[in-house]
Amino acid sequence: MADHIYVKLKAFCLQHIGCKFNKVGFYLMSIGLRIPGTYPTYFGFKRRFFCSEYVATALRECELLPQNASKVMHPQELYELIAPISSISSLKQYGHDEINYDI
């Protein structure tokens, strides 16, 4: 990953610390409705995300996904979209003590 993309991705993550879970969007996706977690911003609250929505939005902001890619997508959809650009390495290759999540 290029340094400038990493900087954008880290900035996106830091800007959204404390955002709550987009329950409405998550549950309505099961019946085919895609409601982004931007609705709370109309009432002065922070944006909300569910897992794949957060990742898709972050990747779009960093220009790793096309701007026309949906921000609200099912986890399987996101997986299929990023599989070609994802690394084949996994956490299974590392010992538990070797993993560091410090920002």
Backbone as JSON Lines, residues from 0, in Angstrom:
{"i":0,"aa":"M","n":[0.86,-1.17,0.0],"ca":[0.0,0.0,0.0],"c":[0.9,1.23,0.0]}
{"i":1,"aa":"A","n":[0.58,2.17,-0.86],"ca":[1.36,3.41,-0.93],"c":[1.17,4.22,0.35]}
{"i":2,"aa":"D","n":[2.2,4.96,0.71],"ca":[2.16,5.74,1.96],"c":[1.0,6.73,2.0]}
{"i":3,"aa":"H","n":[0.72,7.41,0.9],"ca":[-0.35,8.42,0.91],"c":[-1.72,7.76,1.09]}
{"i":4,"aa":"I","n":[-1.88,6.55,0.6],"ca":[-3.15,5.83,0.79],"c":[-3.28,5.4,2.25]}
{"i":5,"aa":"Y","n":[-2.19,4.92,2.82],"ca":[-2.2,4.54,4.23],"c":[-2.56,5.73,5.11]}
{"i":6,"aa":"V","n":[-2.01,6.89,4.8],"ca":[-2.3,8.1,5.58],"c":[-3.78,8.44,5.5]}
{"i":7,"aa":"K","n":[-4.36,8.35,4.29],"ca":[-5.8,8.63,4.13],"c":[-6.65,7.62,4.89]}
{"i":8,"aa":"L","n":[-6.26,6.35,4.82],"ca":[-7.01,5.3,5.49],"c":[-6.97,5.48,7.01]}
{"i":9,"aa":"K","n":[-5.8,5.77,7.53],"ca":[-5.66,5.98,8.97],"c":[-6.46,7.2,9.42]}
{"i":10,"aa":"A","n":[-6.42,8.29,8.62],"ca":[-7.18,9.5,8.94],"c":[-8.68,9.19,8.96]}
{"i":11,"aa":"F","n":[-9.15,8.42,7.99],"ca":[-10.56,8.04,7.95],"c":[-10.94,7.28,9.22]}
{"i":12,"aa":"C","n":[-10.12,6.32,9.6],"ca":[-10.4,5.52,10.8],"c":[-10.42,6.39,12.06]}
{"i":13,"aa":"L","n":[-9.46,7.28,12.18],"ca":[-9.4,8.15,13.35],"c":[-10.57,9.12,13.41]}
{"i":14,"aa":"Q","n":[-11.05,9.57,12.26],"ca":[-12.19,10.5,12.22],"c":[-13.49,9.83,12.65]}
{"i":15,"aa":"H","n":[-13.55,8.52,12.55],"ca":[-14.8,7.83,12.82],"c":[-14.78,7.0,14.11]}
{"i":16,"aa":"I","n":[-13.81,7.28,14.97],"ca":[-13.79,6.62,16.28],"c":[-15.05,7.03,17.04]}
{"i":17,"aa":"G","n":[-15.71,6.07,17.62],"ca":[-16.91,6.35,18.4],"c":[-18.2,6.28,17.62]}
{"i":18,"aa":"C","n":[-18.13,6.04,16.32],"ca":[-19.36,5.9,15.54],"c":[-20.09,4.64,15.97]}
{"i":19,"aa":"K","n":[-21.38,4.72,16.02],"ca":[-22.19,3.6,16.47],"c":[-22.54,2.67,15.31]}
{"i":20,"aa":"F","n":[-23.15,1.54,15.67],"ca":[-23.52,0.52,14.7],"c":[-24.78,0.93,13.95]}
{"i":21,"aa":"N","n":[-24.79,0.76,12.64],"ca":[-25.95,1.08,11.81],"c":[-26.92,-0.11,11.84]}
{"i":22,"aa":"K","n":[-27.68,-0.22,12.93],"ca":[-28.63,-1.32,13.09],"c":[-29.71,-1.29,12.02]}
{"i":23,"aa":"V","n":[-30.22,-0.09,11.75],"ca":[-31.3,0.05,10.76],"c":[-30.83,-0.48,9.41]}
{"i":24,"aa":"G","n":[-29.68,-0.01,8.95],"ca":[-29.14,-0.46,7.66],"c":[-28.83,-1.94,7.64]}
{"i":25,"aa":"F","n":[-28.3,-2.44,8.74],"ca":[-27.93,-3.85,8.83],"c":[-29.15,-4.75,8.71]}
{"i":26,"aa":"Y","n":[-30.19,-4.46,9.48],"ca":[-31.37,-5.32,9.47],"c":[-32.21,-5.16,8.21]}
{"i":27,"aa":"L","n":[-32.28,-3.94,7.67],"ca":[-33.07,-3.75,6.45],"c":[-32.4,-4.36,5.23]}
{"i":28,"aa":"M","n":[-31.09,-4.58,5.29],"ca":[-30.41,-5.23,4.18],"c":[-30.97,-6.63,3.95]}
{"i":29,"aa":"S","n":[-31.43,-7.28,5.01],"ca":[-31.97,-8.64,4.88],"c":[-33.23,-8.69,4.04]}
{"i":30,"aa":"I","n":[-33.92,-7.55,3.88],"ca":[-35.11,-7.53,3.01],"c":[-34.84,-6.73,1.74]}
{"i":31,"aa":"G","n":[-33.56,-6.49,1.47],"ca":[-33.19,-5.86,0.2],"c":[-33.09,-4.35,0.21]}
{"i":32,"aa":"L","n":[-33.31,-3.7,1.35],"ca":[-33.18,-2.24,1.42],"c":[-31.78,-1.87,1.87]}
{"i":33,"aa":"R","n":[-31.2,-0.91,1.21],"ca":[-29.84,-0.47,1.55],"c":[-29.89,0.94,2.1]}
{"i":34,"aa":"I","n":[-29.83,1.05,3.42],"ca":[-29.92,2.34,4.1],"c":[-28.54,2.68,4.67]}
{"i":35,"aa":"P","n":[-27.87,3.69,4.1],"ca":[-26.55,4.06,4.62],"c":[-26.67,4.68,6.01]}
{"i":36,"aa":"G","n":[-25.59,4.62,6.74],"ca":[-25.58,5.15,8.1],"c":[-25.4,6.64,8.18]}
{"i":37,"aa":"T","n":[-25.77,7.36,7.12],"ca":[-25.66,8.82,7.14],"c":[-26.89,9.48,7.76]}
{"i":38,"aa":"Y","n":[-27.99,8.74,7.93],"ca":[-29.23,9.35,8.42],"c":[-29.08,10.06,9.77]}
{"i":39,"aa":"P","n":[-28.25,9.58,10.73],"ca":[-28.14,10.32,12.0],"c":[-27.53,11.72,11.85]}
{"i":40,"aa":"T","n":[-26.77,11.93,10.78],"ca":[-26.14,13.24,10.6],"c":[-27.18,14.33,10.36]}
{"i":41,"aa":"Y","n":[-28.36,13.96,9.89],"ca":[-29.44,14.94,9.68],"c":[-29.97,15.48,11.01]}
{"i":42,"aa":"F","n":[-29.69,14.75,12.09],"ca":[-30.16,15.14,13.42],"c":[-29.01,15.58,14.33]}
{"i":43,"aa":"G","n":[-27.83,15.79,13.73],"ca":[-26.68,16.28,14.48],"c":[-25.83,15.21,15.15]}
{"i":44,"aa":"F","n":[-26.09,13.95,14.82],"ca":[-25.32,12.85,15.41],"c":[-24.26,12.37,14.43]}
{"i":45,"aa":"K","n":[-23.32,11.57,14.95],"ca":[-22.29,10.99,14.1],"c":[-22.88,9.94,13.17]}
{"i":46,"aa":"R","n":[-22.19,9.73,12.09],"ca":[-22.56,8.69,11.14],"c":[-22.49,7.32,11.81]}
{"i":47,"aa":"R","n":[-23.23,6.36,11.3],"ca":[-23.21,4.99,11.81],"c":[-22.77,4.06,10.69]}
{"i":48,"aa":"F","n":[-22.22,2.93,11.06],"ca":[-21.75,1.94,10.09],"c":[-22.06,0.54,10.59]}
{"i":49,"aa":"F","n":[-22.25,-0.4,9.68],"ca":[-22.09,-1.81,10.03],"c":[-20.79,-2.25,9.35]}
{"i":50,"aa":"C","n":[-20.29,-3.4,9.69],"ca":[-18.9,-3.79,9.36],"c":[-18.53,-3.58,7.89]}
{"i":51,"aa":"S","n":[-19.24,-4.22,6.98],"ca":[-18.86,-4.11,5.57],"c":[-19.11,-2.7,5.03]}
{"i":52,"aa":"E","n":[-20.06,-2.0,5.59],"ca":[-20.31,-0.6,5.19],"c":[-19.1,0.26,5.56]}
{"i":53,"aa":"Y","n":[-18.55,0.03,6.75],"ca":[-17.38,0.78,7.21],"c":[-16.18,0.52,6.3]}
{"i":54,"aa":"V","n":[-15.92,-0.74,6.02],"ca":[-14.77,-1.1,5.18],"c":[-14.95,-0.56,3.77]}
{"i":55,"aa":"A","n":[-16.13,-0.72,3.18],"ca":[-16.38,-0.23,1.82],"c":[-16.23,1.29,1.75]}
{"i":56,"aa":"T","n":[-16.75,1.99,2.74],"ca":[-16.65,3.45,2.76],"c":[-15.19,3.88,2.89]}
{"i":57,"aa":"A","n":[-14.45,3.23,3.77],"ca":[-13.03,3.56,3.94],"c":[-12.25,3.31,2.66]}
{"i":58,"aa":"L","n":[-12.5,2.2,2.01],"ca":[-11.79,1.89,0.76],"c":[-12.14,2.86,-0.35]}
{"i":59,"aa":"R","n":[-13.39,3.3,-0.39],"ca":[-13.78,4.32,-1.39],"c":[-13.1,5.64,-1.11]}
{"i":60,"aa":"E","n":[-13.06,6.04,0.16],"ca":[-12.42,7.31,0.53],"c":[-10.94,7.31,0.16]}
{"i":61,"aa":"C","n":[-10.32,6.15,0.2],"ca":[-8.88,6.03,-0.11],"c":[-8.64,5.69,-1.58]}
{"i":62,"aa":"E","n":[-9.71,5.69,-2.36],"ca":[-9.65,5.43,-3.8],"c":[-9.14,4.03,-4.12]}
{"i":63,"aa":"L","n":[-9.4,3.09,-3.22],"ca":[-9.07,1.69,-3.48],"c":[-10.26,0.96,-4.1]}
{"i":64,"aa":"L","n":[-11.42,1.56,-4.01],"ca":[-12.62,1.07,-4.7],"c":[-13.1,2.2,-5.61]}
{"i":65,"aa":"P","n":[-13.74,1.85,-6.71],"ca":[-14.27,2.91,-7.58],"c":[-15.33,3.74,-6.86]}
{"i":66,"aa":"Q","n":[-15.43,5.01,-7.2],"ca":[-16.39,5.9,-6.54],"c":[-17.84,5.48,-6.79]}
{"i":67,"aa":"N","n":[-18.08,4.7,-7.84],"ca":[-19.46,4.25,-8.09],"c":[-19.79,2.96,-7.33]}
{"i":68,"aa":"A","n":[-18.83,2.41,-6.59],"ca":[-19.1,1.22,-5.77],"c":[-20.0,1.64,-4.6]}
{"i":69,"aa":"S","n":[-20.94,0.79,-4.28],"ca":[-21.86,1.07,-3.18],"c":[-21.11,1.11,-1.85]}
{"i":70,"aa":"K","n":[-21.52,2.01,-0.97],"ca":[-20.96,2.03,0.38],"c":[-21.69,1.01,1.25]}
{"i":71,"aa":"V","n":[-22.91,0.71,0.9],"ca":[-23.73,-0.22,1.67],"c":[-23.8,-1.53,0.9]}
{"i":72,"aa":"M","n":[-23.04,-2.51,1.37],"ca":[-23.04,-3.79,0.69],"c":[-22.93,-4.94,1.68]}
{"i":73,"aa":"H","n":[-23.45,-6.06,1.26],"ca":[-23.39,-7.28,2.06],"c":[-21.92,-7.7,2.17]}
{"i":74,"aa":"P","n":[-21.52,-8.3,3.29],"ca":[-20.13,-8.72,3.44],"c":[-19.62,-9.61,2.3]}
{"i":75,"aa":"Q","n":[-20.47,-10.5,1.78],"ca":[-20.05,-11.36,0.67],"c":[-19.78,-10.54,-0.59]}
{"i":76,"aa":"E","n":[-20.61,-9.54,-0.83],"ca":[-20.42,-8.63,-1.97],"c":[-19.08,-7.92,-1.86]}
{"i":77,"aa":"L","n":[-18.78,-7.42,-0.67],"ca":[-17.52,-6.73,-0.44],"c":[-16.35,-7.68,-0.66]}
{"i":78,"aa":"Y","n":[-16.46,-8.88,-0.13],"ca":[-15.4,-9.88,-0.31],"c":[-15.14,-10.12,-1.8]}
{"i":79,"aa":"E","n":[-16.2,-10.33,-2.56],"ca":[-16.05,-10.6,-3.99],"c":[-15.43,-9.41,-4.72]}
{"i":80,"aa":"L","n":[-15.73,-8.21,-4.26],"ca":[-15.2,-7.01,-4.89],"c":[-13.72,-6.82,-4.59]}
{"i":81,"aa":"I","n":[-13.3,-7.1,-3.36],"ca":[-11.9,-6.84,-3.0],"c":[-10.99,-8.06,-3.14]}
{"i":82,"aa":"A","n":[-11.54,-9.23,-3.37],"ca":[-10.71,-10.44,-3.48],"c":[-9.56,-10.28,-4.48]}
{"i":83,"aa":"P","n":[-9.8,-9.69,-5.65],"ca":[-8.69,-9.57,-6.61],"c":[-7.57,-8.64,-6.15]}
{"i":84,"aa":"I","n":[-7.85,-7.7,-5.25],"ca":[-6.81,-6.76,-4.82],"c":[-6.31,-7.05,-3.41]}
{"i":85,"aa":"S","n":[-6.81,-8.13,-2.8],"ca":[-6.43,-8.47,-1.43],"c":[-5.17,-9.32,-1.42]}
{"i":86,"aa":"S","n":[-4.49,-9.28,-0.3],"ca":[-3.29,-10.09,-0.11],"c":[-3.69,-11.52,0.2]}
{"i":87,"aa":"I","n":[-2.88,-12.46,-0.23],"ca":[-3.18,-13.86,0.08],"c":[-2.67,-14.27,1.45]}
{"i":88,"aa":"S","n":[-1.92,-13.39,2.1],"ca":[-1.44,-13.72,3.44],"c":[-2.59,-13.61,4.43]}
{"i":89,"aa":"S","n":[-2.44,-14.26,5.53],"ca":[-3.5,-14.19,6.54],"c":[-2.89,-14.21,7.93]}
{"i":90,"aa":"L","n":[-3.72,-13.93,8.91],"ca":[-3.27,-13.94,10.3],"c":[-2.83,-15.32,10.75]}
{"i":91,"aa":"K","n":[-3.27,-16.36,10.04],"ca":[-2.89,-17.71,10.42],"c":[-1.38,-17.91,10.33]}
{"i":92,"aa":"Q","n":[-0.71,-17.07,9.54],"ca":[0.73,-17.21,9.36],"c":[1.51,-16.6,10.52]}
{"i":93,"aa":"Y","n":[0.84,-15.92,11.42],"ca":[1.52,-15.23,12.51],"c":[1.1,-15.81,13.85]}
{"i":94,"aa":"G","n":[2.0,-15.75,14.8],"ca":[1.66,-16.17,16.15],"c":[0.85,-15.08,16.83]}
{"i":95,"aa":"H","n":[0.06,-15.43,17.81],"ca":[-0.8,-14.47,18.51],"c":[0.01,-13.3,19.06]}
{"i":96,"aa":"D","n":[1.19,-13.56,19.59],"ca":[2.02,-12.51,20.2],"c":[2.67,-11.59,19.17]}
{"i":97,"aa":"E","n":[2.68,-11.98,17.9],"ca":[3.31,-11.17,16.86],"c":[2.39,-10.1,16.29]}
{"i":98,"aa":"I","n":[1.1,-10.18,16.58],"ca":[0.12,-9.26,16.0],"c":[0.01,-8.02,16.87]}
{"i":99,"aa":"N","n":[0.14,-6.86,16.26],"ca":[0.09,-5.59,16.98],"c":[-0.96,-4.7,16.34]}
{"i":100,"aa":"Y","n":[-1.95,-4.28,17.1],"ca":[-3.03,-3.47,16.57],"c":[-2.88,-1.99,16.9]}
{"i":101,"aa":"D","n":[-1.72,-1.57,17.33],"ca":[-1.5,-0.16,17.67],"c":[-1.69,0.72,16.44]}
{"i":102,"aa":"I","n":[-2.35,1.85,16.65],"ca":[-2.56,2.8,15.55],"c":[-1.45,3.82,15.59]}
